[in-house]
Coordinates of C-alpha atoms and ligand atoms in Angstrom, one line a residue:
M1 CA 1.9 -65.2 -44.8
V2 CA 3.4 -65.4 -48.3
G3 CA 2.2 -65.3 -52.0
F4 CA -1.7 -66.0 -53.2
A5 CA -3.0 -65.8 -49.3
Q6 CA -1.5 -62.2 -48.8
D7 CA -3.2 -61.4 -52.2
F8 CA -6.1 -62.6 -51.7
A9 CA -6.9 -61.1 -48.1
A10 CA -5.3 -57.5 -49.5
K11 CA -8.0 -58.5 -52.3
E12 CA -10.5 -58.6 -49.7
L13 CA -10.6 -55.3 -49.0
S14 CA -10.9 -54.0 -52.6
G15 CA -13.4 -51.7 -53.0
R16 CA -13.5 -51.0 -49.0
H17 CA -12.8 -47.2 -47.6
V18 CA -9.9 -47.8 -44.7
L19 CA -9.1 -45.1 -42.2
L20 CA -5.3 -45.7 -41.2
G21 CA -3.9 -44.2 -37.9
V22 CA -0.3 -44.3 -37.7
S23 CA 0.8 -43.3 -34.3
G24 CA 4.7 -42.0 -33.4
G25 CA 7.3 -45.4 -33.2
I26 CA 10.2 -46.3 -35.6
A27 CA 7.9 -48.9 -36.8
A28 CA 5.5 -45.9 -38.2
Y29 CA 8.0 -46.5 -41.4
K30 CA 6.3 -50.4 -42.0
A31 CA 2.6 -48.0 -42.0
A32 CA 3.9 -46.6 -45.5
A33 CA 4.2 -50.5 -46.5
L34 CA 0.5 -51.3 -45.4
A35 CA -0.9 -48.6 -47.1
R36 CA 0.5 -49.4 -50.6
E37 CA -0.4 -52.6 -50.0
L38 CA -3.9 -51.6 -49.3
V39 CA -4.4 -49.4 -51.9
K40 CA -2.5 -52.2 -55.0
G41 CA -5.6 -54.9 -53.3
G42 CA -8.0 -51.7 -54.3
A43 CA -8.7 -50.2 -51.3
T44 CA -9.3 -46.5 -50.8
V45 CA -6.8 -45.1 -47.9
Q46 CA -7.3 -42.6 -45.7
V47 CA -4.4 -41.5 -43.1
V48 CA -4.2 -40.4 -40.2
L49 CA -1.3 -39.4 -38.1
T50 CA -0.5 -38.4 -34.8
P51 CA 2.1 -35.0 -34.3
G52 CA 4.5 -38.2 -33.2
A53 CA 3.9 -39.8 -36.4
T54 CA 5.3 -37.7 -38.6
Q55 CA 8.8 -37.4 -36.5
F56 CA 9.1 -40.6 -38.3
V57 CA 7.3 -40.4 -41.6
G58 CA 5.8 -37.7 -42.9
A59 CA 2.5 -36.9 -43.9
A60 CA 4.1 -36.3 -47.8
T61 CA 4.8 -40.0 -48.6
F62 CA 2.1 -41.3 -47.3
A63 CA -0.1 -38.8 -49.6
G64 CA 1.9 -40.3 -52.4
L65 CA 1.4 -43.5 -51.6
T66 CA -2.2 -43.0 -51.3
G67 CA -3.0 -40.2 -53.6
R68 CA -5.3 -39.0 -51.0
P69 CA -4.0 -35.8 -48.4
A70 CA -2.8 -37.3 -45.4
H71 CA -4.2 -35.5 -42.0
T72 CA -2.6 -34.3 -39.0
G73 CA -5.0 -32.1 -36.7
I74 CA -7.9 -31.8 -35.7
F75 CA -8.5 -28.5 -37.5
D76 CA -6.8 -29.5 -41.1
E77 CA -10.0 -28.5 -42.8
A78 CA -12.5 -26.2 -42.5
H79 CA -15.2 -28.9 -42.1
A80 CA -15.7 -28.4 -38.0
I81 CA -16.4 -31.9 -37.4
H82 CA -13.2 -33.4 -39.5
H83 CA -13.2 -36.4 -37.3
V84 CA -16.8 -37.2 -37.3
R85 CA -16.6 -37.6 -40.8
L86 CA -13.6 -39.3 -41.2
A87 CA -15.0 -42.2 -39.0
R88 CA -18.4 -42.0 -41.3
E89 CA -16.4 -42.7 -43.7
A90 CA -14.2 -45.9 -42.8
D91 CA -15.8 -49.4 -43.6
I92 CA -12.8 -51.0 -41.6
A93 CA -9.9 -48.3 -39.1
V94 CA -6.7 -49.9 -38.9
F95 CA -3.9 -48.2 -36.4
A96 CA -0.8 -49.6 -37.4
P97 CA 1.6 -49.2 -35.5
A98 CA -0.4 -48.4 -31.8
T99 CA 1.9 -46.9 -29.3
A100 CA 1.6 -47.5 -25.9
N101 CA 0.0 -44.0 -25.2
L102 CA -1.9 -44.3 -27.9
I103 CA -3.7 -47.4 -26.9
A104 CA -4.0 -46.3 -23.4
K105 CA -6.3 -43.1 -25.1
F106 CA -8.2 -45.2 -26.6
A107 CA -9.0 -47.7 -23.6
A108 CA -9.9 -44.3 -21.6
G109 CA -11.6 -42.9 -24.4
L110 CA -9.8 -39.3 -24.4
A111 CA -10.1 -37.2 -27.6
D112 CA -7.1 -34.3 -27.8
D113 CA -5.6 -35.3 -31.4
L114 CA -7.4 -35.9 -34.5
V115 CA -6.4 -39.8 -34.7
S116 CA -7.7 -40.5 -31.2
S117 CA -11.0 -38.1 -31.6
T118 CA -11.7 -40.3 -34.7
F119 CA -11.1 -43.2 -33.0
T120 CA -14.3 -42.3 -30.4
C121 CA -16.8 -41.7 -33.2
L122 CA -15.4 -45.3 -35.5
T123 CA -18.5 -47.5 -35.7
C124 CA -17.2 -49.9 -38.1
P125 CA -14.5 -53.0 -37.4
V126 CA -11.5 -51.5 -36.1
V127 CA -7.9 -53.2 -36.3
V128 CA -4.9 -52.3 -33.7
A129 CA -1.5 -53.2 -34.4
P130 CA 0.7 -52.1 -31.6
A131 CA 4.8 -51.5 -31.6
M132 CA 6.6 -50.3 -28.4
H133 CA 9.5 -51.5 -26.1
T134 CA 9.3 -55.0 -24.6
E135 CA 9.0 -53.4 -20.8
M136 CA 6.0 -50.9 -22.4
W137 CA 4.5 -54.1 -23.7
S138 CA 4.9 -55.9 -21.0
H139 CA 3.2 -52.8 -18.2
T140 CA 0.4 -54.0 -16.6
A141 CA -0.9 -51.0 -17.8
T142 CA -0.9 -51.5 -21.4
Q143 CA -2.1 -55.2 -20.5
D144 CA -5.3 -53.6 -19.0
N145 CA -6.1 -51.3 -22.0
I146 CA -5.3 -54.0 -24.4
A147 CA -7.6 -56.8 -22.8
T148 CA -10.1 -53.6 -22.5
L149 CA -10.3 -52.9 -25.9
A150 CA -10.0 -56.9 -27.0
R151 CA -13.4 -56.8 -24.7
R152 CA -15.0 -54.0 -26.3
G153 CA -14.8 -56.0 -30.2
V154 CA -11.8 -54.3 -31.1
L155 CA -9.3 -56.7 -33.2
V156 CA -5.7 -56.6 -31.4
V157 CA -2.7 -58.3 -34.2
G158 CA 0.6 -58.3 -32.5
P159 CA 3.3 -57.8 -31.5
D160 CA 5.4 -60.0 -32.7
E161 CA 9.2 -61.1 -31.0
G162 CA 12.1 -59.8 -32.9
E163 CA 14.4 -57.0 -32.6
L164 CA 13.4 -53.0 -31.6
A165 CA 14.4 -50.0 -32.0
G166 CA 18.3 -49.3 -30.3
G167 CA 19.0 -52.8 -30.8
D168 CA 16.9 -54.4 -28.2
V169 CA 15.4 -57.9 -28.9
G170 CA 12.1 -59.3 -27.3
P171 CA 7.8 -58.6 -27.4
G172 CA 7.3 -55.2 -29.4
R173 CA 8.0 -55.3 -32.7
L174 CA 4.8 -54.6 -35.2
V175 CA 3.2 -57.6 -37.1
D176 CA 4.0 -57.6 -41.0
P177 CA 2.1 -55.4 -42.7
A178 CA 0.6 -58.7 -44.9
T179 CA -0.4 -59.6 -41.3
I180 CA -2.5 -56.8 -40.6
V181 CA -4.5 -57.2 -43.9
A182 CA -5.4 -60.7 -42.9
A183 CA -6.7 -59.5 -39.8
M184 CA -8.4 -56.7 -41.7
A185 CA -9.8 -59.0 -43.9
A186 CA -11.0 -61.2 -40.9
A187 CA -12.5 -58.8 -39.4
L188 CA -14.5 -57.8 -42.5
R189 CA -16.1 -60.8 -43.0
P190 CA -19.3 -61.6 -41.4
S191 CA -20.3 -63.9 -37.9
R192 CA -17.8 -66.6 -37.6
P193 CA -18.6 -69.9 -36.2
L194 CA -15.9 -69.3 -34.2
A195 CA -17.3 -66.2 -32.1
G196 CA -18.6 -66.1 -29.2
Q197 CA -17.4 -69.7 -28.8
R198 CA -14.8 -70.9 -25.8
V199 CA -12.1 -72.8 -26.9
V200 CA -9.4 -74.1 -24.0
V201 CA -5.7 -74.5 -26.5
T202 CA -3.7 -76.4 -24.4
A203 CA 0.9 -75.1 -25.8
G204 CA 4.2 -75.5 -23.9
G205 CA 5.5 -78.7 -22.9
T206 CA 5.5 -80.1 -19.1
R207 CA 8.0 -80.2 -16.7
E208 CA 7.9 -83.4 -14.3
P209 CA 10.4 -82.8 -11.3
I210 CA 12.9 -84.8 -9.7
D211 CA 14.0 -82.4 -7.2
P212 CA 14.3 -79.1 -6.9
V213 CA 17.0 -78.5 -9.4
R214 CA 15.6 -81.5 -12.8
Y215 CA 13.0 -82.1 -14.2
I216 CA 11.9 -84.1 -17.0
G217 CA 11.0 -82.1 -20.3
N218 CA 10.7 -81.7 -23.9
R219 CA 11.1 -79.1 -26.0
S220 CA 8.4 -77.1 -27.0
S221 CA 8.2 -73.8 -27.2
G222 CA 4.5 -73.1 -27.3
K223 CA 4.7 -71.2 -30.6
M224 CA 2.0 -73.5 -31.7
G225 CA -0.1 -73.6 -28.6
Y226 CA -0.2 -69.5 -29.2
A227 CA -0.6 -68.7 -32.7
L228 CA -3.7 -71.0 -32.2
A229 CA -5.4 -69.5 -29.4
A230 CA -4.4 -66.0 -30.9
E231 CA -6.2 -67.1 -34.1
C232 CA -9.3 -68.5 -31.9
S233 CA -9.1 -64.6 -30.2
R234 CA -9.1 -63.0 -33.7
R235 CA -12.0 -64.6 -34.5
G236 CA -14.1 -64.3 -31.9
A237 CA -14.0 -67.2 -29.6
R238 CA -14.0 -67.0 -25.7
V239 CA -9.9 -68.7 -25.4
E240 CA -8.9 -70.1 -21.8
L241 CA -5.2 -70.8 -22.7
V242 CA -3.9 -73.5 -20.6
S243 CA 0.2 -73.4 -21.0
G244 CA 3.2 -75.0 -19.7
P245 CA 6.3 -73.0 -18.6
T246 CA 7.2 -70.3 -21.5
W247 CA 8.4 -67.0 -22.7
L248 CA 5.7 -66.2 -25.2
P249 CA 3.9 -63.1 -24.5
E250 CA 0.5 -63.5 -23.5
P251 CA -2.2 -62.8 -26.9
A252 CA -4.6 -60.5 -26.6
G253 CA -7.7 -61.3 -25.2
V254 CA -6.6 -64.4 -24.3
S255 CA -6.9 -66.0 -20.3
T256 CA -3.5 -67.9 -19.4
H257 CA -3.4 -70.5 -16.9
S258 CA 0.2 -71.0 -16.7
V259 CA 0.9 -75.2 -14.9
E260 CA 3.3 -77.3 -15.0
T261 CA 3.0 -80.6 -14.8
A262 CA 1.2 -82.5 -16.8
L263 CA -0.7 -83.6 -13.8
Q264 CA -1.8 -79.5 -13.0
M265 CA -2.7 -79.2 -16.8
R266 CA -5.2 -82.1 -16.7
D267 CA -6.6 -80.6 -13.6
A268 CA -7.0 -77.2 -15.7
V269 CA -8.2 -79.0 -19.2
L270 CA -10.4 -80.6 -17.4
E271 CA -12.2 -78.2 -15.0
L272 CA -12.2 -75.6 -18.3
A273 CA -13.5 -78.1 -20.8
V274 CA -16.7 -78.7 -18.6
D275 CA -18.2 -76.1 -20.9
A276 CA -16.1 -75.8 -23.4
D277 CA -17.2 -75.6 -27.2
V278 CA -13.9 -76.5 -28.7
V279 CA -10.7 -78.1 -26.7
I280 CA -7.4 -78.0 -29.0
K281 CA -4.4 -79.9 -27.6
A282 CA -1.2 -78.5 -29.2
A283 CA 0.7 -79.0 -26.0
A284 CA 3.7 -82.0 -25.8
V285 CA 2.6 -83.6 -22.3
A286 CA 5.5 -85.7 -21.0
D287 CA 4.1 -89.5 -21.3
F288 CA 5.3 -90.2 -17.9
R289 CA 7.0 -88.7 -13.9
P290 CA 9.0 -89.7 -11.8
T291 CA 8.0 -92.1 -9.3
V292 CA 9.1 -90.0 -6.4
Y293 CA 10.4 -86.2 -6.0
H294 CA 12.6 -85.6 -3.7
R295 CA 12.3 -82.6 -1.7
Q296 CA 16.5 -82.0 -1.6
K297 CA 18.4 -81.6 -4.5
I298 CA 20.0 -85.4 -5.2
R299 CA 24.0 -85.0 -4.8
K300 CA 25.5 -86.2 -8.1
E301 CA 27.2 -89.2 -6.1
H302 CA 23.5 -90.3 -4.7
L303 CA 22.3 -90.2 -8.9
E304 CA 23.0 -93.2 -10.3
L305 CA 22.6 -93.5 -13.9
G306 CA 19.0 -95.5 -14.8
S307 CA 18.1 -94.6 -10.8
V308 CA 14.6 -92.4 -11.9
E309 CA 12.0 -94.8 -11.9
L310 CA 9.4 -93.6 -13.7
E311 CA 5.1 -94.2 -13.5
R312 CA 2.8 -93.2 -16.4
N313 CA 1.0 -89.8 -16.9
P314 CA -2.3 -89.9 -17.4
D315 CA -3.3 -89.1 -21.4
I316 CA -5.8 -85.9 -20.7
L317 CA -7.4 -86.3 -24.5
A318 CA -7.9 -89.6 -24.1
E319 CA -9.8 -89.3 -21.2
L320 CA -11.4 -86.3 -22.5
G321 CA -12.6 -88.8 -25.7
A322 CA -13.7 -91.9 -23.4
D323 CA -15.7 -89.0 -21.1
R324 CA -17.4 -87.9 -24.3
R325 CA -18.1 -91.2 -25.3
R326 CA -19.8 -92.4 -21.9
R327 CA -21.5 -89.8 -22.0
Q328 CA -22.8 -90.3 -24.7
S329 CA -23.8 -93.9 -24.3
E330 CA -25.6 -92.8 -21.2
G331 CA -27.3 -90.2 -22.9
A332 CA -26.5 -87.9 -20.1
I333 CA -25.1 -85.5 -22.1
P334 CA -26.0 -81.7 -20.2
G335 CA -25.1 -79.9 -23.9
P336 CA -23.3 -80.9 -26.7
A337 CA -19.7 -82.2 -25.3
P338 CA -16.8 -80.5 -27.0
L339 CA -14.8 -81.1 -30.3
L340 CA -11.5 -82.3 -29.6
V341 CA -8.8 -81.5 -31.4
G342 CA -5.3 -83.1 -31.3
F343 CA -1.9 -82.7 -32.5
A344 CA 0.8 -86.0 -33.3
A345 CA 4.0 -85.0 -33.1
E346 CA 5.9 -87.6 -35.6
T347 CA 9.2 -88.4 -37.5
D348 CA 7.3 -88.4 -40.9
L349 CA 4.1 -88.1 -41.8
E350 CA 3.0 -91.0 -41.4
E351 CA -0.9 -91.4 -41.9
E352 CA -1.5 -94.7 -40.5
R353 CA -0.2 -93.8 -36.8
G354 CA -2.1 -90.2 -37.1
R355 CA -5.6 -91.9 -37.9
D356 CA -4.7 -94.7 -35.1
K357 CA -4.4 -91.7 -32.4
L358 CA -7.2 -90.0 -33.7
H359 CA -9.5 -92.9 -33.2
R360 CA -8.0 -94.5 -29.9
K361 CA -8.1 -90.7 -27.7
G362 CA -11.7 -89.8 -29.9
M363 CA -10.8 -86.6 -31.2
D364 CA -12.7 -85.1 -34.4
L365 CA -9.1 -84.0 -36.0
I366 CA -6.0 -84.5 -35.4
V367 CA -3.3 -82.5 -36.8
V368 CA 0.5 -84.3 -37.3
N369 CA 3.6 -82.6 -37.6
R370 CA 6.8 -83.3 -38.5
V371 CA 9.0 -82.7 -35.9
D372 CA 12.5 -84.3 -37.5
M373 CA 12.9 -81.1 -39.8
A374 CA 14.6 -77.7 -38.9
D375 CA 11.8 -75.8 -40.3
A376 CA 8.8 -77.7 -39.2
G377 CA 7.9 -79.0 -35.3
F378 CA 9.5 -77.8 -31.8
N379 CA 10.7 -74.5 -31.5
V380 CA 10.7 -72.3 -34.7
D381 CA 7.9 -70.4 -36.3
T382 CA 7.1 -72.5 -39.3
N383 CA 5.2 -76.1 -39.3
R384 CA 4.6 -79.2 -41.9
A385 CA 1.2 -81.3 -41.0
L386 CA -1.2 -83.8 -42.2
L387 CA -4.7 -82.9 -41.3
L388 CA -7.0 -85.8 -40.5
G389 CA -10.4 -85.7 -39.4
A390 CA -12.5 -88.3 -37.9
D391 CA -15.2 -87.5 -40.6
G392 CA -13.3 -88.4 -43.3
L393 CA -11.1 -85.9 -44.1
R394 CA -7.5 -85.4 -45.4
A395 CA -5.5 -82.4 -46.1
E396 CA -1.8 -82.4 -46.1
V397 CA -0.1 -78.4 -45.5
G398 CA 3.1 -78.0 -47.0
L399 CA 5.7 -75.5 -44.9
T400 CA 4.3 -73.0 -43.6
T401 CA 4.2 -70.3 -40.9
K402 CA 2.5 -71.9 -37.9
A403 CA 0.1 -68.6 -37.7
E404 CA -0.6 -69.7 -41.5
L405 CA -0.9 -73.0 -40.0
A406 CA -3.3 -72.0 -37.2
G407 CA -5.6 -70.4 -39.7
V408 CA -5.9 -73.6 -41.7
V409 CA -6.8 -75.9 -38.5
C410 CA -9.2 -73.0 -37.4
D411 CA -10.7 -72.9 -40.6
Q412 CA -12.0 -76.5 -40.5
I413 CA -12.7 -76.1 -36.7
E414 CA -15.2 -73.9 -37.6
A415 CA -16.5 -76.1 -40.6
L416 CA -17.0 -78.5 -38.0
L417 CA -18.5 -76.1 -35.8
V418 CA -21.6 -75.4 -38.9
Q419 CA -21.7 -79.2 -39.4
R420 CA -22.3 -79.6 -35.7
Q421 CA -25.4 -77.2 -35.8
Q422 CA -26.4 -78.4 -39.0
S423 CA -27.4 -82.2 -37.3
Ligands
PMT501 O1 5.5 -75.8 -28.8 P1 6.1 -75.9 -30.4 O2 7.4 -75.6 -30.1 O3 5.7 -74.5 -31.3 O4 5.8 -77.0 -31.0 C1 4.5 -77.8 -31.2 C2 4.2 -78.9 -31.4 C3 5.5 -80.3 -31.9 C4 4.6 -79.4 -29.9 C5 2.8 -79.5 -31.4 O5 2.8 -79.4 -33.1 C6 2.9 -80.5 -31.5 O6 2.8 -81.7 -32.2 N1 1.9 -81.2 -29.9 C7 1.6 -82.6 -29.8 C8 2.6 -82.8 -29.2 C9 2.5 -84.6 -28.7 O7 2.5 -84.6 -27.2 O8 2.1 -85.1 -30.0 P2 1.5 -87.0 -29.1 O9 1.4 -87.9 -30.5 O10 2.5 -87.1 -28.3 O11 0.1 -86.3 -28.4 C10 -1.2 -86.7 -29.3 C11 -1.6 -85.8 -28.8 O12 -2.4 -86.8 -27.1 C12 -1.7 -84.3 -28.5 O13 -2.9 -83.7 -28.7 C13 -1.4 -83.9 -26.9 O14 -1.2 -82.9 -26.1 C14 -2.1 -85.1 -25.9 N2 -1.7 -85.9 -25.3 C15 -0.7 -86.7 -25.1 C16 -0.1 -87.5 -23.7 C17 -0.8 -87.1 -22.6 N3 -0.1 -87.3 -21.8 N4 -2.3 -86.3 -22.8 C18 -2.7 -86.1 -24.1 O15 -3.9 -84.7 -23.8

């Protein structure tokens, strides 16, 4: 996150009492930057450290940054119930970095040091930012523990994918301090319109098999859809993510359905959409599939150029739009039909084509994004978009991260949900 959005989020924490818990990982040094960011935004920051954290960053560093002693031991003060007082004082608590061990303690309710004891006393919003090696993050125990915390209302932010300790690369890196601050600001806002809503998000590209070796596919990485799923979950929605093949880690608190082909995606989406409040279709669905699937690998010498016959795939979004129109015209809606949000991959931000797709497929909102630039569209972390609404909305979003664009899209969805409740 850059520029004014970052300052804006930090200012939302102004005057708040923040408890910052730090555990023992190499990313502990980033907690110092986080403490500084929070203090700069006007928050009072009380740091508590696990014994492991002090191996990486000393209490004196945090004391210098926050102007308050950083506590490490449960008996640091004569005050007999040190941890209870620290928890009561907090308007919000953030644990960054949170190691696999700390997350396991939180999930199990263990209280054997100052940080875990304080956690068990908290009644304020809690944000947890995990950081660990990829193997530890992917371990079923860690994933179960994270799901337990998310279910109990803890806001889990990250981890990111990138360079880890020892030169390894993969998911497990602590998210930027600015992203943590934004998550904290979101956690403190009053209940959001997306909270408790059932949201179906599609992500990634579909693969249409020709034979056991080859398929027709596209360049979608899933990053845009996963950012949307994470953002909806962060806002309290119950998210069902229908994903084509991707290497991305499952966003915390989200239930993922893996599919491969457009037909499989259609089946999953239509089933999940029945009682959804919102459907967001960021997936790049193959428009065509081979008419015949060859069970045996086609030998090169038998594969003539131009010989793969294709047939059209169903348009899932158009089906959802048509179904909604039909149910509305029959007046037989068992509950309100879901809001429909689509994406359009275009080589320019052509408004007319975007509007045509919006109306033709019966969407409430379309996000037209560029796929002809190095910093937007497929398989990058940034994007450029034009949002068009059935209600006349027109908003251009210049170069930004996919996480931030997801925030803008969710803001718009929330505005539509509020309009719907009021009508
Ligand atoms: O995954 P990333 O690497 O992060 O890349 C993100 C993205 C570029 C794939 C994403 O931002 C995006 O633009 N997704 C939509 C791509 C697309 O299929 O656009 P379209 O104009 O062909 O389709 C319009 C809408 O109809 C889309 O919401 C699409 O999901 C939907 N559709 C399309 C075809 C089809 N058979 N069924 C559909 O539901």
